[in-house]
Amino acid sequence: MSGLSALFYKEMLRFWKVVVQTVVAPVVTALLYLLIFSQVLEEHVEVYPGVSYSAFLVPGLVMMSMLQNAFSNSSSSLIQSKMQGNIVFVLLPPLSYLEFFLAYLGAAVIRGLIVGLGVWAVTLWFAPWQAPHVGWLLAYALLACGIMGAIGIVAGIWAEKYDQLAAFQNFLILPLTFLSGVFYSIHSLPTFWQAVSHFNPVFYLIDGFRYAFVGHSDTDPWLGLLVAGACFVAISAVTLALLQRGYKLRH
Amino acid sequence: MSQVPAIRVDALRKRFRTTQALDGVSLEIAQGEFFGLLGPNGAGKTTLISILAGLTRADAGHAAVMGHDVVRDYRAARRALGVVPQELVYDPFFNVRETLRIQSGYFGLRHNDAWIDEIMHHLDLTPHADKNTQSLSGGMKRRLLVAQALVHKPPVIVLDEPTAGVDVDLRRSLWEFISRLNREGHTVLLTTHYLEEAEALCGRIAMLKSGRVVALDDTKSLLQLTNEHCAQLRLDGDAVPAVWQGRLQRGADGSWVFNFGEYAELENLLADLRGAGIRVTEMQLQEPDLEDVFTDIMKRA
């Protein structure tokens, strides 16, 4: 399995070499969201009793940043390699499809966690410290990054051009993350949209992750864990099946 | 005991949508050979190499590298194979040394720096070791691709048109290096558009056309397939004996061109010229080259 560690190392080195773009930029973006939304809404919105809006928003922002960056790590690495043609460097060696999956997934998870940690760290200056429940926090963070890292692999392999990947990101990933309760509790939505939200797996990720911080959630965190776990297993199975077939990689 | 062939390809077929890229290709390349794979664009050369490398999956047939099936036993097959791809690809995130270290890692080789230094030295990459691959010239990128193909010391090396768009100096030093590897026992499979390169380097040659092998033989034997010789003569007179008038063509510069098969024909011509008192002031002989053979075979196939 040492080919796996080399590919994992390469993927880590890749995003670390452009750390301003891959880590610093998303942290700054999240900070801007926090400043703007908490400034405007702090006085007006109290989602859960006794929980300030900033305290409500921070876990959502951390989770959103992790989701987007885990996705973008595996997907952009793969599309770049395909466009450049240097994907052959990883197709020629004796790497199994499982090693391929684990390396890209691992790096995506690490990038997601680093960005999440960064967002959390900078928001501490602007939002009150709240000791999280570590178990829930880790479980949801890992599952979220894992799901998005795997979807990123699928998207990166499927897309043949940058604009196809951008479409995937703009019309699927962004709406799913924005419309899943980062900025609001779904209880503030009309009943119909509340029901719809329960079909969005990202809703459970954000809701459960927030539970780790504020101890309140819109739905049972165990149910969320079940949904997230099932999603991760399903998307991993699909990804592995595609990789095993050599879908769009080995013609 | 007979050795396992370096490459064995058996009844390979591959279809891409509307084109039959390979239409039942079989061939065997022994260990230590310098083997040429020639053919016009779209003949199936790159498809064949891609199947050997595991980049493409055959519809039917088998392929093996050093006796390892490229599908069932892909790990061993890929370890035995070093491929220099046709496209000038590189990963702009890394420098030369990182690229080679990472590539070694993919093959499970961790402490490979001594060998990496050696290949960089032989390919004149050492001064560029810390340069980002993006800043390398085309020739240097090509060398890096060769180095990447060699990090795991593969017994079989495949070069897919390695000299396309490469300057004369690099071409020469590249061939010196590859020939040395071949002398040291590496099997080399080469595809190229430069037929003089194939003629000079390859011991055996296969020619592909529309996914089929249309010729497969020693380079020497292939060259004998066409016995079209050509002599260019300058004579001190303005005419040739009447019997030869149909056979000799007058060039624009006043010289005579004589195409013949057997050398006996040339002897007869010279004897008749002497008999007629015509002196030969200059004579140049042209031997058939691979290009003639290639053109011939492609026309007939």
XYZ file of C-alpha atoms in Angstrom, chain B:
301
model
C 15.089 -22.765 -21.653
C 13.261 -20.175 -23.648
C 12.764 -16.841 -21.947
C 9.418 -15.270 -21.283
C 8.771 -12.713 -24.039
C 9.093 -9.100 -22.898
C 5.844 -8.315 -24.628
C 3.261 -10.710 -25.935
C 0.135 -9.541 -27.658
C -2.440 -12.032 -28.812
C -5.368 -11.292 -31.146
C -5.991 -7.859 -29.681
C -9.107 -6.068 -30.812
C -10.313 -2.635 -29.829
C -13.102 -0.541 -31.214
C -13.713 3.137 -30.486
C -17.250 4.034 -31.528
C -16.912 4.071 -35.308
C -13.296 3.053 -35.798
C -11.710 -0.346 -35.401
C -8.449 0.769 -33.804
C -7.038 -2.736 -33.470
C -8.319 -5.569 -35.614
C -6.641 -8.700 -34.308
C -3.037 -7.775 -33.591
C -0.638 -10.490 -32.446
C 3.070 -10.128 -31.892
C 5.858 -11.145 -29.584
C 8.872 -9.129 -28.571
C 11.757 -11.016 -26.977
C 13.692 -9.688 -24.011
C 16.513 -7.396 -25.027
C 15.058 -6.464 -28.402
C 14.928 -2.955 -29.812
C 11.591 -3.167 -31.572
C 9.971 -0.616 -33.831
C 6.255 -0.142 -34.306
C 5.530 1.863 -37.427
C 2.422 2.941 -39.195
C 0.569 6.016 -40.368
C -1.510 8.113 -37.981
C -4.527 6.163 -36.807
C -2.937 2.799 -37.537
C -3.393 1.714 -33.915
C 0.116 2.184 -32.519
C -0.902 4.307 -29.549
C -3.931 2.121 -28.861
C -1.671 -0.920 -28.695
C 0.695 0.842 -26.298
C -2.222 2.088 -24.197
C -3.505 -1.450 -23.806
C -0.067 -2.641 -22.712
C 0.067 0.208 -20.194
C -3.442 -0.402 -18.862
C -4.701 2.983 -20.059
C -7.079 1.327 -22.483
C -8.947 -1.932 -22.156
C -9.050 -4.307 -25.080
C -12.378 -5.632 -26.359
C -10.832 -9.025 -27.030
C -7.479 -10.745 -26.918
C -4.666 -10.698 -24.392
C -1.574 -8.680 -23.693
C 1.250 -9.489 -21.297
C 4.421 -7.731 -20.181
C 7.202 -10.059 -18.989
C 4.598 -12.788 -18.795
C 2.213 -10.764 -16.620
C -1.250 -10.246 -18.036
C -1.943 -6.516 -18.187
C -5.444 -6.931 -16.743
C -5.355 -9.904 -14.365
C -1.855 -9.268 -13.082
C -1.742 -5.528 -13.668
C 0.507 -4.699 -10.731
C 3.370 -6.907 -11.917
C 2.793 -5.904 -15.554
C 2.947 -2.188 -14.772
C 6.011 -2.625 -12.578
C 7.761 -4.211 -15.552
C 6.807 -1.408 -17.918
C 8.075 2.162 -18.293
C 6.049 4.295 -20.665
C 7.084 7.603 -22.203
C 3.787 9.081 -23.385
C 3.427 10.869 -26.676
C 1.916 14.054 -25.252
C 4.268 16.463 -23.541
C 2.561 16.282 -20.147
C 3.793 17.554 -16.792
C 2.382 18.494 -13.408
C 2.907 22.232 -12.896
C 2.601 21.928 -9.111
C 5.982 20.271 -8.685
C 9.650 20.649 -9.524
C 11.738 18.046 -11.324
C 13.013 16.254 -8.242
C 9.603 16.204 -6.551
C 8.065 14.823 -9.728
C 10.562 11.960 -9.809
C 10.285 11.236 -6.083
C 6.500 11.139 -6.258
C 6.597 8.917 -9.336
C 8.940 6.532 -7.497
C 6.528 6.504 -4.601
C 3.688 5.351 -6.846
C 5.765 2.255 -7.543
C 6.339 1.714 -3.837
C 9.939 2.959 -3.941
C 10.736 5.214 -1.032
C 14.477 5.739 -0.899
C 15.181 6.042 -4.567
C 17.309 9.202 -4.588
C 20.532 7.534 -5.734
C 18.834 6.199 -8.861
C 16.908 9.458 -9.386
C 20.222 11.373 -9.291
C 21.682 8.951 -11.798
C 18.873 9.266 -14.339
C 18.806 13.045 -13.921
C 22.543 13.051 -14.602
C 22.259 10.923 -17.741
C 19.417 13.037 -19.091
C 21.146 16.347 -18.235
C 18.351 17.217 -15.843
C 20.569 17.760 -12.788
C 20.905 21.548 -13.258
C 17.106 21.743 -13.470
C 16.359 19.541 -10.441
C 14.772 22.336 -8.418
C 12.986 24.048 -11.277
C 9.239 23.931 -11.525
C 8.236 21.647 -14.378
C 6.233 24.464 -15.924
C 9.396 26.496 -16.526
C 11.168 23.708 -18.441
C 11.653 23.916 -22.188
C 9.905 21.379 -24.404
C 13.058 19.302 -24.702
C 13.566 19.264 -20.944
C 9.959 18.272 -20.376
C 10.530 15.374 -22.768
C 13.610 14.319 -20.807
C 11.642 14.484 -17.587
C 9.038 12.171 -19.111
C 11.800 9.715 -19.991
C 13.172 9.987 -16.448
C 9.697 9.395 -14.993
C 9.328 6.266 -17.098
C 12.595 4.929 -15.693
C 12.238 5.631 -11.948
C 11.317 2.034 -11.206
C 14.002 0.507 -13.456
C 11.515 -1.258 -15.706
C 12.864 -4.117 -17.840
C 10.611 -3.006 -20.705
C 10.576 0.577 -21.964
C 7.945 1.911 -24.339
C 8.527 5.166 -26.172
C 5.574 6.600 -28.051
C 6.995 8.995 -30.616
C 9.548 10.396 -28.211
C 11.287 12.632 -30.723
C 8.276 14.407 -32.201
C 9.165 18.089 -32.218
C 12.516 17.560 -30.502
C 15.698 19.289 -31.681
C 18.618 17.400 -33.214
C 20.898 17.541 -30.168
C 18.317 16.174 -27.793
C 17.308 13.536 -30.287
C 20.887 12.321 -30.527
C 21.523 12.302 -26.772
C 18.170 10.655 -26.152
C 18.966 7.839 -28.567
C 22.432 7.370 -27.103
C 20.861 6.953 -23.684
C 18.104 4.632 -24.870
C 20.554 2.543 -26.883
C 22.712 2.202 -23.797
C 19.743 1.013 -21.782
C 19.022 -1.475 -24.548
C 22.615 -2.744 -24.499
C 22.304 -3.147 -20.734
C 19.413 -5.526 -21.324
C 16.290 -3.373 -21.362
C 13.746 -4.220 -24.009
C 12.719 -1.154 -26.004
C 9.510 -0.718 -27.950
C 9.487 2.402 -30.065
C 6.928 4.088 -32.230
C 8.121 6.890 -34.430
C 7.330 8.813 -37.564
C 11.021 9.211 -38.340
C 11.717 6.120 -40.382
C 15.451 6.715 -40.512
C 15.476 6.505 -36.705
C 13.678 3.192 -36.770
C 16.012 1.907 -39.474
C 19.100 2.882 -37.493
C 17.939 1.650 -34.091
C 15.466 -1.190 -34.389
C 16.464 -4.797 -34.849
C 12.920 -5.774 -35.727
C 9.998 -3.820 -37.013
C 6.254 -4.295 -37.190
C 4.157 -2.154 -39.464
C 0.550 -1.474 -38.627
C -2.181 -0.305 -40.912
C -5.827 0.142 -39.929
C -5.323 -1.936 -36.824
C -3.598 -4.870 -38.517
C 0.009 -6.007 -38.696
C 0.940 -5.742 -42.370
C 4.652 -6.462 -41.990
C 6.746 -7.976 -39.225
C 10.369 -8.839 -39.758
C 14.028 -8.025 -39.101
C 14.862 -4.555 -40.248
C 17.432 -6.050 -42.656
C 14.954 -8.425 -44.238
C 12.401 -5.648 -44.568
C 14.935 -3.506 -46.368
C 15.504 -6.335 -48.867
C 11.783 -6.485 -49.660
C 12.181 -3.589 -51.996
C 15.028 -4.138 -54.428
C 14.496 -0.839 -56.129
C 17.989 0.544 -56.559
C 18.698 3.745 -58.305
C 21.817 4.948 -60.085
C 22.410 8.495 -61.169
C 24.899 8.788 -64.021
C 26.697 11.559 -65.845
C 27.906 10.649 -69.297
C 30.274 12.452 -71.642
C 27.913 12.051 -74.569
C 24.400 13.320 -75.236
C 22.823 10.005 -76.141
C 22.679 6.448 -74.821
C 22.590 3.230 -76.872
C 19.174 2.735 -78.473
C 18.314 -0.421 -76.471
C 18.608 1.530 -73.196
C 16.655 4.583 -74.239
C 13.432 3.424 -72.641
C 15.129 2.541 -69.342
C 17.039 5.720 -68.657
C 15.458 9.029 -67.837
C 17.149 12.302 -68.505
C 17.151 14.582 -65.456
C 16.810 18.354 -65.689
C 20.477 18.791 -64.879
C 21.555 16.579 -67.770
C 22.258 13.495 -65.682
C 20.637 10.115 -66.324
C 18.559 8.211 -63.808
C 18.490 4.422 -63.941
C 16.136 2.394 -61.745
C 16.960 -1.288 -61.490
C 16.335 -4.391 -59.429
C 19.359 -6.679 -59.801
C 22.934 -5.401 -59.913
C 23.427 -7.481 -63.076
C 21.274 -4.934 -64.913
C 23.645 -2.170 -63.911
C 26.610 -4.270 -65.078
C 24.946 -4.783 -68.458
C 24.286 -1.086 -68.826
C 27.878 -0.167 -67.985
C 29.188 -2.813 -70.419
C 26.988 -1.492 -73.236
C 28.034 2.077 -72.524
C 31.695 1.096 -72.689
C 31.022 -0.863 -75.898
C 29.467 2.268 -77.423
C 32.443 4.343 -76.352
C 30.459 6.433 -73.877
C 32.424 7.383 -70.752
C 30.805 7.562 -67.329
C 32.042 10.732 -65.635
C 30.091 10.414 -62.421
C 27.918 7.788 -60.763
C 25.884 7.771 -57.561
C 24.078 4.756 -56.182
C 21.073 4.997 -53.892
C 20.188 2.021 -51.714
C 16.539 1.459 -50.843
C 15.655 2.757 -47.371
C 12.910 1.998 -44.925
C 10.836 4.816 -46.294
C 10.612 3.082 -49.694
C 9.694 -0.192 -48.023
C 7.170 1.541 -45.802
C 5.517 3.361 -48.691
C 5.452 0.130 -50.683
C 3.918 -1.945 -47.926
C 1.346 0.684 -47.045
C 0.305 0.920 -50.683
C -0.044 -2.818 -51.074
C -1.720 -3.537 -47.733
